[in-house]
mmCIF file of C-alpha atoms and ligand atoms in Angstrom:
data_model
loop_
_atom_site.group_PDB
_atom_site.id
_atom_site.type_symbol
_atom_site.label_atom_id
_atom_site.label_comp_id
_atom_site.label_asym_id
_atom_site.label_seq_id
_atom_site.Cartn_x
_atom_site.Cartn_y
_atom_site.Cartn_z
ATOM 1 C CA UNK A 1 -15.744 219.178 23.049
ATOM 2 C CA UNK A 2 -12.705 221.459 22.764
ATOM 3 C CA UNK A 3 -10.094 220.146 20.342
ATOM 4 C CA UNK A 4 -6.563 220.052 21.706
ATOM 5 C CA UNK A 5 -3.484 220.679 19.588
ATOM 6 C CA UNK A 6 -1.935 217.427 18.393
ATOM 7 C CA UNK A 7 1.175 217.668 20.585
ATOM 8 C CA UNK A 8 -0.926 218.297 23.688
ATOM 9 C CA UNK A 9 -3.165 215.342 22.888
ATOM 10 C CA UNK A 10 -0.056 213.197 22.823
ATOM 11 C CA UNK A 11 1.577 214.682 25.914
ATOM 12 C CA UNK A 12 -1.448 214.735 28.238
ATOM 13 C CA UNK A 13 -2.006 210.973 28.413
ATOM 14 C CA UNK A 14 1.755 210.515 28.743
ATOM 15 C CA UNK A 15 1.878 212.967 31.655
ATOM 16 C CA UNK A 16 -1.026 211.179 33.292
ATOM 17 C CA UNK A 17 0.885 207.912 33.178
ATOM 18 C CA UNK A 18 4.198 209.406 34.318
ATOM 19 C CA UNK A 19 2.941 211.623 37.135
ATOM 20 C CA UNK A 20 2.404 210.051 40.566
ATOM 21 C CA UNK A 21 -1.147 208.701 40.849
ATOM 22 C CA UNK A 22 -2.068 211.304 43.455
ATOM 23 C CA UNK A 23 -1.346 214.118 40.997
ATOM 24 C CA UNK A 24 -3.144 212.454 38.129
ATOM 25 C CA UNK A 25 -5.996 211.064 40.186
ATOM 26 C CA UNK A 26 -9.430 212.390 39.454
ATOM 27 C CA UNK A 27 -11.645 213.664 42.225
ATOM 28 C CA UNK A 28 -15.195 213.184 41.035
ATOM 29 C CA UNK A 29 -18.348 214.082 42.804
ATOM 30 C CA UNK A 30 -19.900 210.869 44.049
ATOM 31 C CA UNK A 31 -23.436 210.034 42.943
ATOM 32 C CA UNK A 32 -25.302 207.134 44.523
ATOM 33 C CA UNK A 33 -26.882 206.319 41.183
ATOM 34 C CA UNK A 34 -26.587 207.875 37.775
ATOM 35 C CA UNK A 35 -27.495 207.250 34.185
ATOM 36 C CA UNK A 36 -26.576 208.664 30.775
ATOM 37 C CA UNK A 37 -28.299 207.852 27.502
ATOM 38 C CA UNK A 38 -27.820 208.624 23.807
ATOM 39 C CA UNK A 39 -29.837 208.429 20.630
ATOM 40 C CA UNK A 40 -26.965 208.832 18.179
ATOM 41 C CA UNK A 41 -24.450 211.511 17.172
ATOM 42 C CA UNK A 42 -24.017 213.232 13.828
ATOM 43 C CA UNK A 43 -24.267 216.415 11.817
ATOM 44 C CA UNK A 44 -27.192 218.373 13.141
ATOM 45 C CA UNK A 45 -27.865 222.052 12.362
ATOM 46 C CA UNK A 46 -30.159 223.926 14.667
ATOM 47 C CA UNK A 47 -31.763 225.881 11.806
ATOM 48 C CA UNK A 48 -32.512 222.644 9.919
ATOM 49 C CA UNK A 49 -34.426 221.261 12.907
ATOM 50 C CA UNK A 50 -38.093 222.253 13.203
ATOM 51 C CA UNK A 51 -39.402 223.047 16.696
ATOM 52 C CA UNK A 52 -41.824 220.108 16.357
ATOM 53 C CA UNK A 53 -39.028 217.673 15.548
ATOM 54 C CA UNK A 54 -36.856 218.976 18.360
ATOM 55 C CA UNK A 55 -39.776 218.650 20.776
ATOM 56 C CA UNK A 56 -40.441 215.079 19.621
ATOM 57 C CA UNK A 57 -36.809 214.019 20.147
ATOM 58 C CA UNK A 58 -36.622 215.783 23.502
ATOM 59 C CA UNK A 59 -39.849 214.124 24.677
ATOM 60 C CA UNK A 60 -38.707 210.643 23.601
ATOM 61 C CA UNK A 61 -35.333 211.017 25.282
ATOM 62 C CA UNK A 62 -36.965 212.343 28.460
ATOM 63 C CA UNK A 63 -39.372 209.395 28.667
ATOM 64 C CA UNK A 64 -36.498 206.931 28.260
ATOM 65 C CA UNK A 65 -34.268 208.777 30.739
ATOM 66 C CA UNK A 66 -37.065 208.966 33.317
ATOM 67 C CA UNK A 67 -37.753 205.235 32.987
ATOM 68 C CA UNK A 68 -34.104 204.390 33.647
ATOM 69 C CA UNK A 69 -33.771 206.935 36.465
ATOM 70 C CA UNK A 70 -36.920 205.655 38.216
ATOM 71 C CA UNK A 71 -35.504 202.126 38.330
ATOM 72 C CA UNK A 72 -32.219 203.338 39.821
ATOM 73 C CA UNK A 73 -33.935 205.670 42.311
ATOM 74 C CA UNK A 74 -36.023 202.736 43.554
ATOM 75 C CA UNK A 75 -32.914 200.638 44.124
ATOM 76 C CA UNK A 76 -33.117 198.664 40.868
ATOM 77 C CA UNK A 77 -30.068 197.413 39.003
ATOM 78 C CA UNK A 78 -28.039 199.260 36.378
ATOM 79 C CA UNK A 79 -28.791 196.342 34.036
ATOM 80 C CA UNK A 80 -32.546 196.873 34.352
ATOM 81 C CA UNK A 81 -32.164 200.627 33.895
ATOM 82 C CA UNK A 82 -30.112 200.194 30.714
ATOM 83 C CA UNK A 83 -32.608 197.666 29.336
ATOM 84 C CA UNK A 84 -35.587 199.912 30.147
ATOM 85 C CA UNK A 85 -34.034 202.839 28.270
ATOM 86 C CA UNK A 86 -32.967 200.838 25.243
ATOM 87 C CA UNK A 87 -36.198 198.878 24.795
ATOM 88 C CA UNK A 88 -38.171 202.150 24.855
ATOM 89 C CA UNK A 89 -35.890 203.731 22.245
ATOM 90 C CA UNK A 90 -35.996 200.550 20.127
ATOM 91 C CA UNK A 91 -39.786 200.937 19.983
ATOM 92 C CA UNK A 92 -39.475 204.580 18.967
ATOM 93 C CA UNK A 93 -39.344 205.081 15.167
ATOM 94 C CA UNK A 94 -37.282 208.277 15.586
ATOM 95 C CA UNK A 95 -34.182 206.237 16.368
ATOM 96 C CA UNK A 96 -32.001 203.864 14.368
ATOM 97 C CA UNK A 97 -32.681 200.792 16.516
ATOM 98 C CA UNK A 98 -35.534 198.292 16.545
ATOM 99 C CA UNK A 99 -38.457 200.050 14.848
ATOM 100 C CA UNK A 100 -37.095 202.824 12.627
ATOM 101 C CA UNK A 101 -33.745 201.106 12.017
ATOM 102 C CA UNK A 102 -31.886 202.024 8.837
ATOM 103 C CA UNK A 103 -32.210 199.675 5.855
ATOM 104 C CA UNK A 104 -29.594 197.459 4.268
ATOM 105 C CA UNK A 105 -28.595 197.733 0.582
ATOM 106 C CA UNK A 106 -31.370 195.280 -0.322
ATOM 107 C CA UNK A 107 -33.989 197.125 1.712
ATOM 108 C CA UNK A 108 -33.797 194.663 4.600
ATOM 109 C CA UNK A 109 -33.317 195.011 8.341
ATOM 110 C CA UNK A 110 -30.238 193.899 10.250
ATOM 111 C CA UNK A 111 -30.025 194.763 13.933
ATOM 112 C CA UNK A 112 -26.869 194.732 16.077
ATOM 113 C CA UNK A 113 -26.908 195.045 19.887
ATOM 114 C CA UNK A 114 -24.806 194.376 22.966
ATOM 115 C CA UNK A 115 -24.892 194.608 26.747
ATOM 116 C CA UNK A 116 -22.214 194.308 29.426
ATOM 117 C CA UNK A 117 -22.215 194.289 33.227
ATOM 118 C CA UNK A 118 -19.343 195.826 35.171
ATOM 119 C CA UNK A 119 -19.610 193.569 38.221
ATOM 120 C CA UNK A 120 -18.355 190.390 36.557
ATOM 121 C CA UNK A 121 -17.763 191.694 33.017
ATOM 122 C CA UNK A 122 -20.371 189.312 31.665
ATOM 123 C CA UNK A 123 -21.505 190.317 28.192
ATOM 124 C CA UNK A 124 -23.853 189.354 25.394
ATOM 125 C CA UNK A 125 -24.003 190.563 21.794
ATOM 126 C CA UNK A 126 -25.902 189.812 18.598
ATOM 127 C CA UNK A 127 -25.530 190.939 15.003
ATOM 128 C CA UNK A 128 -27.545 190.627 11.822
ATOM 129 C CA UNK A 129 -30.945 189.707 13.269
ATOM 130 C CA UNK A 130 -34.179 190.893 11.680
ATOM 131 C CA UNK A 131 -37.160 189.344 13.484
ATOM 132 C CA UNK A 132 -36.656 190.307 17.141
ATOM 133 C CA UNK A 133 -38.656 193.298 18.338
ATOM 134 C CA UNK A 134 -36.070 194.195 20.990
ATOM 135 C CA UNK A 135 -32.588 193.191 19.832
ATOM 136 C CA UNK A 136 -31.092 194.293 23.175
ATOM 137 C CA UNK A 137 -33.149 191.594 24.936
ATOM 138 C CA UNK A 138 -31.638 188.961 22.662
ATOM 139 C CA UNK A 139 -28.167 190.260 23.591
ATOM 140 C CA UNK A 140 -29.194 189.965 27.255
ATOM 141 C CA UNK A 141 -30.387 186.383 26.648
ATOM 142 C CA UNK A 142 -26.970 185.516 25.162
ATOM 143 C CA UNK A 143 -25.303 187.000 28.253
ATOM 144 C CA UNK A 144 -27.576 185.120 30.650
ATOM 145 C CA UNK A 145 -27.105 181.854 28.783
ATOM 146 C CA UNK A 146 -23.389 182.392 29.315
ATOM 147 C CA UNK A 147 -21.966 179.852 26.880
ATOM 148 C CA UNK A 148 -21.089 182.432 24.263
ATOM 149 C CA UNK A 149 -20.710 186.189 24.063
ATOM 150 C CA UNK A 150 -21.484 187.010 20.432
ATOM 151 C CA UNK A 151 -24.018 185.350 18.101
ATOM 152 C CA UNK A 152 -24.898 186.410 14.573
ATOM 153 C CA UNK A 153 -27.355 185.925 11.723
ATOM 154 C CA UNK A 154 -29.345 182.714 11.409
ATOM 155 C CA UNK A 155 -27.698 181.185 14.462
ATOM 156 C CA UNK A 156 -28.752 184.114 16.617
ATOM 157 C CA UNK A 157 -32.317 183.859 15.261
ATOM 158 C CA UNK A 158 -32.323 180.143 16.089
ATOM 159 C CA UNK A 159 -31.015 180.834 19.606
ATOM 160 C CA UNK A 160 -33.824 183.386 20.037
ATOM 161 C CA UNK A 161 -36.309 180.572 19.383
ATOM 162 C CA UNK A 162 -35.292 178.934 22.677
ATOM 163 C CA UNK A 163 -36.063 182.112 24.598
ATOM 164 C CA UNK A 164 -39.265 183.996 25.116
ATOM 165 C CA UNK A 165 -38.547 186.944 22.901
ATOM 166 C CA UNK A 166 -41.142 188.900 21.027
ATOM 167 C CA UNK A 167 -40.884 188.624 17.236
ATOM 168 C CA UNK A 168 -41.970 191.212 14.691
ATOM 169 C CA UNK A 169 -42.579 191.186 10.937
ATOM 170 C CA UNK A 170 -40.172 193.171 8.808
ATOM 171 C CA UNK A 171 -42.896 195.761 8.052
ATOM 172 C CA UNK A 172 -42.963 196.659 11.721
ATOM 173 C CA UNK A 173 -39.359 197.887 11.602
ATOM 174 C CA UNK A 174 -39.409 199.766 8.272
ATOM 175 C CA UNK A 175 -40.374 203.457 8.220
ATOM 176 C CA UNK A 176 -40.905 205.700 5.134
ATOM 177 C CA UNK A 177 -38.126 207.993 6.366
ATOM 178 C CA UNK A 178 -35.566 205.169 6.279
ATOM 179 C CA UNK A 179 -36.865 203.981 2.902
ATOM 180 C CA UNK A 180 -36.223 207.446 1.431
ATOM 181 C CA UNK A 181 -32.773 207.486 3.048
ATOM 182 C CA UNK A 182 -31.929 204.201 1.324
ATOM 183 C CA UNK A 183 -33.152 205.493 -2.039
ATOM 184 C CA UNK A 184 -30.971 208.587 -1.663
ATOM 185 C CA UNK A 185 -28.014 206.493 -0.634
ATOM 186 C CA UNK A 186 -28.423 204.124 -3.565
ATOM 187 C CA UNK A 187 -28.758 207.113 -5.909
ATOM 188 C CA UNK A 188 -25.448 208.337 -4.430
ATOM 189 C CA UNK A 189 -27.068 211.505 -3.110
ATOM 190 C CA UNK A 190 -25.670 210.686 0.311
ATOM 191 C CA UNK A 191 -22.026 209.662 0.580
ATOM 192 C CA UNK A 192 -20.819 206.808 2.788
ATOM 193 C CA UNK A 193 -18.976 209.232 5.054
ATOM 194 C CA UNK A 194 -22.112 211.371 5.482
ATOM 195 C CA UNK A 195 -23.256 210.574 8.997
ATOM 196 C CA UNK A 196 -26.900 211.228 8.146
ATOM 197 C CA UNK A 197 -27.168 207.664 6.890
ATOM 198 C CA UNK A 198 -26.466 206.079 10.244
ATOM 199 C CA UNK A 199 -27.807 208.639 12.720
ATOM 200 C CA UNK A 200 -29.900 207.415 15.651
ATOM 201 C CA UNK A 201 -28.167 204.448 17.311
ATOM 202 C CA UNK A 202 -29.260 204.195 20.947
ATOM 203 C CA UNK A 203 -27.328 203.420 24.106
ATOM 204 C CA UNK A 204 -27.315 203.742 27.875
ATOM 205 C CA UNK A 205 -24.817 203.499 30.726
ATOM 206 C CA UNK A 206 -25.714 203.423 34.406
ATOM 207 C CA UNK A 207 -24.433 203.060 37.960
ATOM 208 C CA UNK A 208 -26.840 201.667 40.549
ATOM 209 C CA UNK A 209 -26.926 202.137 44.333
ATOM 210 C CA UNK A 210 -24.864 198.961 44.772
ATOM 211 C CA UNK A 211 -22.103 200.557 42.704
ATOM 212 C CA UNK A 212 -22.597 198.197 39.766
ATOM 213 C CA UNK A 213 -22.143 199.555 36.258
ATOM 214 C CA UNK A 214 -23.839 198.452 33.034
ATOM 215 C CA UNK A 215 -23.688 199.525 29.389
ATOM 216 C CA UNK A 216 -25.798 198.671 26.345
ATOM 217 C CA UNK A 217 -26.054 199.719 22.697
ATOM 218 C CA UNK A 218 -28.549 198.892 19.926
ATOM 219 C CA UNK A 219 -28.536 199.887 16.249
ATOM 220 C CA UNK A 220 -29.635 199.134 12.720
ATOM 221 C CA UNK A 221 -26.098 200.061 11.648
ATOM 222 C CA UNK A 222 -25.567 202.130 8.504
ATOM 223 C CA UNK A 223 -27.982 202.759 5.636
ATOM 224 C CA UNK A 224 -27.164 200.631 2.608
ATOM 225 C CA UNK A 225 -24.797 198.303 4.461
ATOM 226 C CA UNK A 226 -23.868 195.177 2.518
ATOM 227 C CA UNK A 227 -22.029 191.896 2.840
ATOM 228 C CA UNK A 228 -23.314 191.358 6.394
ATOM 229 C CA UNK A 229 -21.322 194.362 7.563
ATOM 230 C CA UNK A 230 -21.156 194.632 11.363
ATOM 231 C CA UNK A 231 -20.349 197.927 13.101
ATOM 232 C CA UNK A 232 -18.903 198.691 16.505
ATOM 233 C CA UNK A 233 -22.202 198.633 18.432
ATOM 234 C CA UNK A 234 -22.302 194.876 19.131
ATOM 235 C CA UNK A 235 -18.535 194.581 19.567
ATOM 236 C CA UNK A 236 -17.590 194.364 23.226
ATOM 237 C CA UNK A 237 -14.712 196.778 23.783
ATOM 238 C CA UNK A 238 -15.489 198.945 20.751
ATOM 239 C CA UNK A 239 -19.120 200.099 21.019
ATOM 240 C CA UNK A 240 -19.933 198.862 24.527
ATOM 241 C CA UNK A 241 -17.935 198.164 27.670
ATOM 242 C CA UNK A 242 -18.501 198.020 31.449
ATOM 243 C CA UNK A 243 -16.047 197.376 34.253
ATOM 244 C CA UNK A 244 -16.837 198.276 37.869
ATOM 245 C CA UNK A 245 -13.184 199.197 38.385
ATOM 246 C CA UNK A 246 -13.417 202.036 35.888
ATOM 247 C CA UNK A 247 -16.477 202.928 33.854
ATOM 248 C CA UNK A 248 -19.293 201.946 31.506
ATOM 249 C CA UNK A 249 -19.332 203.244 27.916
ATOM 250 C CA UNK A 250 -21.719 203.208 24.960
ATOM 251 C CA UNK A 251 -20.541 204.627 21.643
ATOM 252 C CA UNK A 252 -22.204 205.884 18.485
ATOM 253 C CA UNK A 253 -20.676 206.959 15.203
ATOM 254 C CA UNK A 254 -18.920 205.666 12.129
ATOM 255 C CA UNK A 255 -18.400 202.165 13.469
ATOM 256 C CA UNK A 256 -15.374 201.179 11.439
ATOM 257 C CA UNK A 257 -13.270 203.835 13.220
ATOM 258 C CA UNK A 258 -14.629 202.954 16.650
ATOM 259 C CA UNK A 259 -13.624 199.342 16.049
ATOM 260 C CA UNK A 260 -10.124 200.337 14.972
ATOM 261 C CA UNK A 261 -9.646 202.578 18.029
ATOM 262 C CA UNK A 262 -11.262 200.004 20.405
ATOM 263 C CA UNK A 263 -13.023 203.002 21.884
ATOM 264 C CA UNK A 264 -15.104 201.751 24.817
ATOM 265 C CA UNK A 265 -12.492 199.532 26.486
ATOM 266 C CA UNK A 266 -9.743 202.085 25.856
ATOM 267 C CA UNK A 267 -11.716 204.758 27.720
ATOM 268 C CA UNK A 268 -12.028 202.404 30.710
ATOM 269 C CA UNK A 269 -8.312 201.605 30.527
ATOM 270 C CA UNK A 270 -7.350 205.284 30.517
ATOM 271 C CA UNK A 271 -9.515 205.832 33.585
ATOM 272 C CA UNK A 272 -8.315 202.769 35.449
ATOM 273 C CA UNK A 273 -4.629 202.937 34.615
ATOM 274 C CA UNK A 274 -3.941 206.657 34.421
ATOM 275 C CA UNK A 275 -6.551 208.132 36.760
ATOM 276 C CA UNK A 276 -8.283 210.204 34.092
ATOM 277 C CA UNK A 277 -11.880 211.292 34.618
ATOM 278 C CA UNK A 278 -14.602 210.142 32.220
ATOM 279 C CA UNK A 279 -14.659 213.352 30.204
ATOM 280 C CA UNK A 280 -10.920 213.496 29.658
ATOM 281 C CA UNK A 281 -10.753 209.815 28.758
ATOM 282 C CA UNK A 282 -13.738 210.162 26.414
ATOM 283 C CA UNK A 283 -12.184 213.223 24.741
ATOM 284 C CA UNK A 284 -8.925 211.338 24.266
ATOM 285 C CA UNK A 285 -10.573 208.471 22.444
ATOM 286 C CA UNK A 286 -12.785 210.759 20.372
ATOM 287 C CA UNK A 287 -9.624 212.621 19.324
ATOM 288 C CA UNK A 288 -8.187 209.297 18.175
ATOM 289 C CA UNK A 289 -11.343 208.470 16.231
ATOM 290 C CA UNK A 290 -11.172 211.877 14.583
ATOM 291 C CA UNK A 291 -7.515 211.436 13.718
ATOM 292 C CA UNK A 292 -8.410 208.202 11.920
ATOM 293 C CA UNK A 293 -11.161 210.035 10.025
ATOM 294 C CA UNK A 294 -14.230 209.011 12.032
ATOM 295 C CA UNK A 295 -16.987 210.933 13.775
ATOM 296 C CA UNK A 296 -19.487 210.276 16.542
ATOM 297 C CA UNK A 297 -19.578 210.277 20.307
ATOM 298 C CA UNK A 298 -19.587 208.363 23.578
ATOM 299 C CA UNK A 299 -21.442 208.407 26.875
ATOM 300 C CA UNK A 300 -19.482 207.403 29.970
ATOM 301 C CA UNK A 301 -20.331 206.783 33.616
ATOM 302 C CA UNK A 302 -17.523 206.340 36.130
ATOM 303 C CA UNK A 303 -17.405 203.927 39.050
ATOM 304 C CA UNK A 304 -18.197 206.934 41.262
ATOM 305 C CA UNK A 305 -21.273 207.802 39.225
ATOM 306 C CA UNK A 306 -19.896 210.768 37.310
ATOM 307 C CA UNK A 307 -21.298 211.008 33.771
ATOM 308 C CA UNK A 308 -19.728 212.493 30.655
ATOM 309 C CA UNK A 309 -20.526 213.033 26.973
ATOM 310 C CA UNK A 310 -17.834 213.426 24.379
ATOM 311 C CA UNK A 311 -18.538 213.895 20.667
ATOM 312 C CA UNK A 312 -16.909 215.440 17.636
ATOM 313 C CA UNK A 313 -20.137 216.010 15.699
ATOM 314 C CA UNK A 314 -22.407 219.072 15.778
ATOM 315 C CA UNK A 315 -25.082 217.141 17.607
ATOM 316 C CA UNK A 316 -25.724 214.176 19.859
ATOM 317 C CA UNK A 317 -29.127 213.174 21.175
ATOM 318 C CA UNK A 318 -28.417 212.666 24.846
ATOM 319 C CA UNK A 319 -29.589 212.879 28.426
ATOM 320 C CA UNK A 320 -28.454 212.233 31.977
ATOM 321 C CA UNK A 321 -29.831 212.034 35.469
ATOM 322 C CA UNK A 322 -28.422 211.223 38.906
ATOM 323 C CA UNK A 323 -29.131 211.025 42.627
ATOM 324 C CA UNK A 324 -27.782 214.572 43.092
ATOM 325 C CA UNK A 325 -30.722 216.014 41.176
ATOM 326 C CA UNK A 326 -29.220 216.292 37.679
ATOM 327 C CA UNK A 327 -31.832 215.714 34.959
ATOM 328 C CA UNK A 328 -31.039 217.087 31.528
ATOM 329 C CA UNK A 329 -31.570 216.443 27.835
ATOM 330 C CA UNK A 330 -29.300 217.827 25.097
ATOM 331 C CA UNK A 331 -29.244 217.732 21.317
ATOM 332 C CA UNK A 332 -26.868 220.359 19.948
ATOM 333 C CA UNK A 333 -23.205 220.862 20.688
ATOM 334 C CA UNK A 334 -23.428 224.023 22.773
ATOM 335 C CA UNK A 335 -26.046 222.753 25.255
HETATM 336 N N1 LIG B 1 -21.994 202.838 15.268
HETATM 337 C C1 LIG B 1 -23.078 202.407 14.407
HETATM 338 C C2 LIG B 1 -22.522 201.506 13.333
HETATM 339 O O1 LIG B 1 -21.460 201.785 12.834
HETATM 340 C C3 LIG B 1 -23.818 203.531 13.788
HETATM 341 C C4 LIG B 1 -24.060 204.735 14.675
HETATM 342 O O2 LIG B 1 -23.800 204.672 15.857
HETATM 343 O O3 LIG B 1 -24.510 205.777 14.194
HETATM 344 O O4 LIG B 1 -23.166 200.556 12.980
#
């Protein structure tokens, strides 16, 4: 993502608002269906990545992307595509969601997840749960129930009891890699601002053939988190947002900054109100996050099916596919 000088970053959005809509309007290539996915953004050096590790990440992302794309190709909903991608990545110990989630200060597990549909802006979110194999399915259950949007902790676990959701023991979620990460964090070998300790959140955004958008995000949060800390991932408007009038967004990064910049909803607002395309709007919000001191990235799909990635880190596990034949996986910045 090219960084713009500060003045330009200020003037561009202003110009977009002031210019007549026709001049500022974006002219995207229409895709009947499209999907973009991520598996987290952070510092990632190519020479520190072994070919085996790179192949493993690429293969996992491709399997998840293909599952989502197949649903959309067959006329399935964006909601189902997003859920298919996220449940697969939650099962995959490479990513910081479900199995393989980072550990809390006490060595525990605390999942956060959210989902939103662009058609009616219905949404469901959960935070601080530790016994549900697929946290994103609990978020979906909250959305379907419809009485509330956001449940947390014991209450969310109790709510899960009324729904047919698969449970898992804590041992299922914990991996040796995340245990070592916690030890290093507690020994202060890894600083709080080091994005290594939160890498691997997963998310997906999609547009289906009906033109409906959906977005979802699932994470274990940040290594060593305490005091029931909740990041941006389950916060509707910050880590996840979908609105058929504009876009669907899933974010990943240092959550505190994404909350303060209300990233996901702000990207949709820039697109809807100023006619920006998904990349420009994503870059704008990532510039704001960076200005506040945060790092990470977003995936965006527009109402017309155009997809975009925007990140200010050296790497972002990502992929996209659409009805025009696009099918790609990326890890490093230059890809
Ligand atoms: N945004 C997540 C959080 O702050 C972490 C991440 O996406 O890497 O909990």
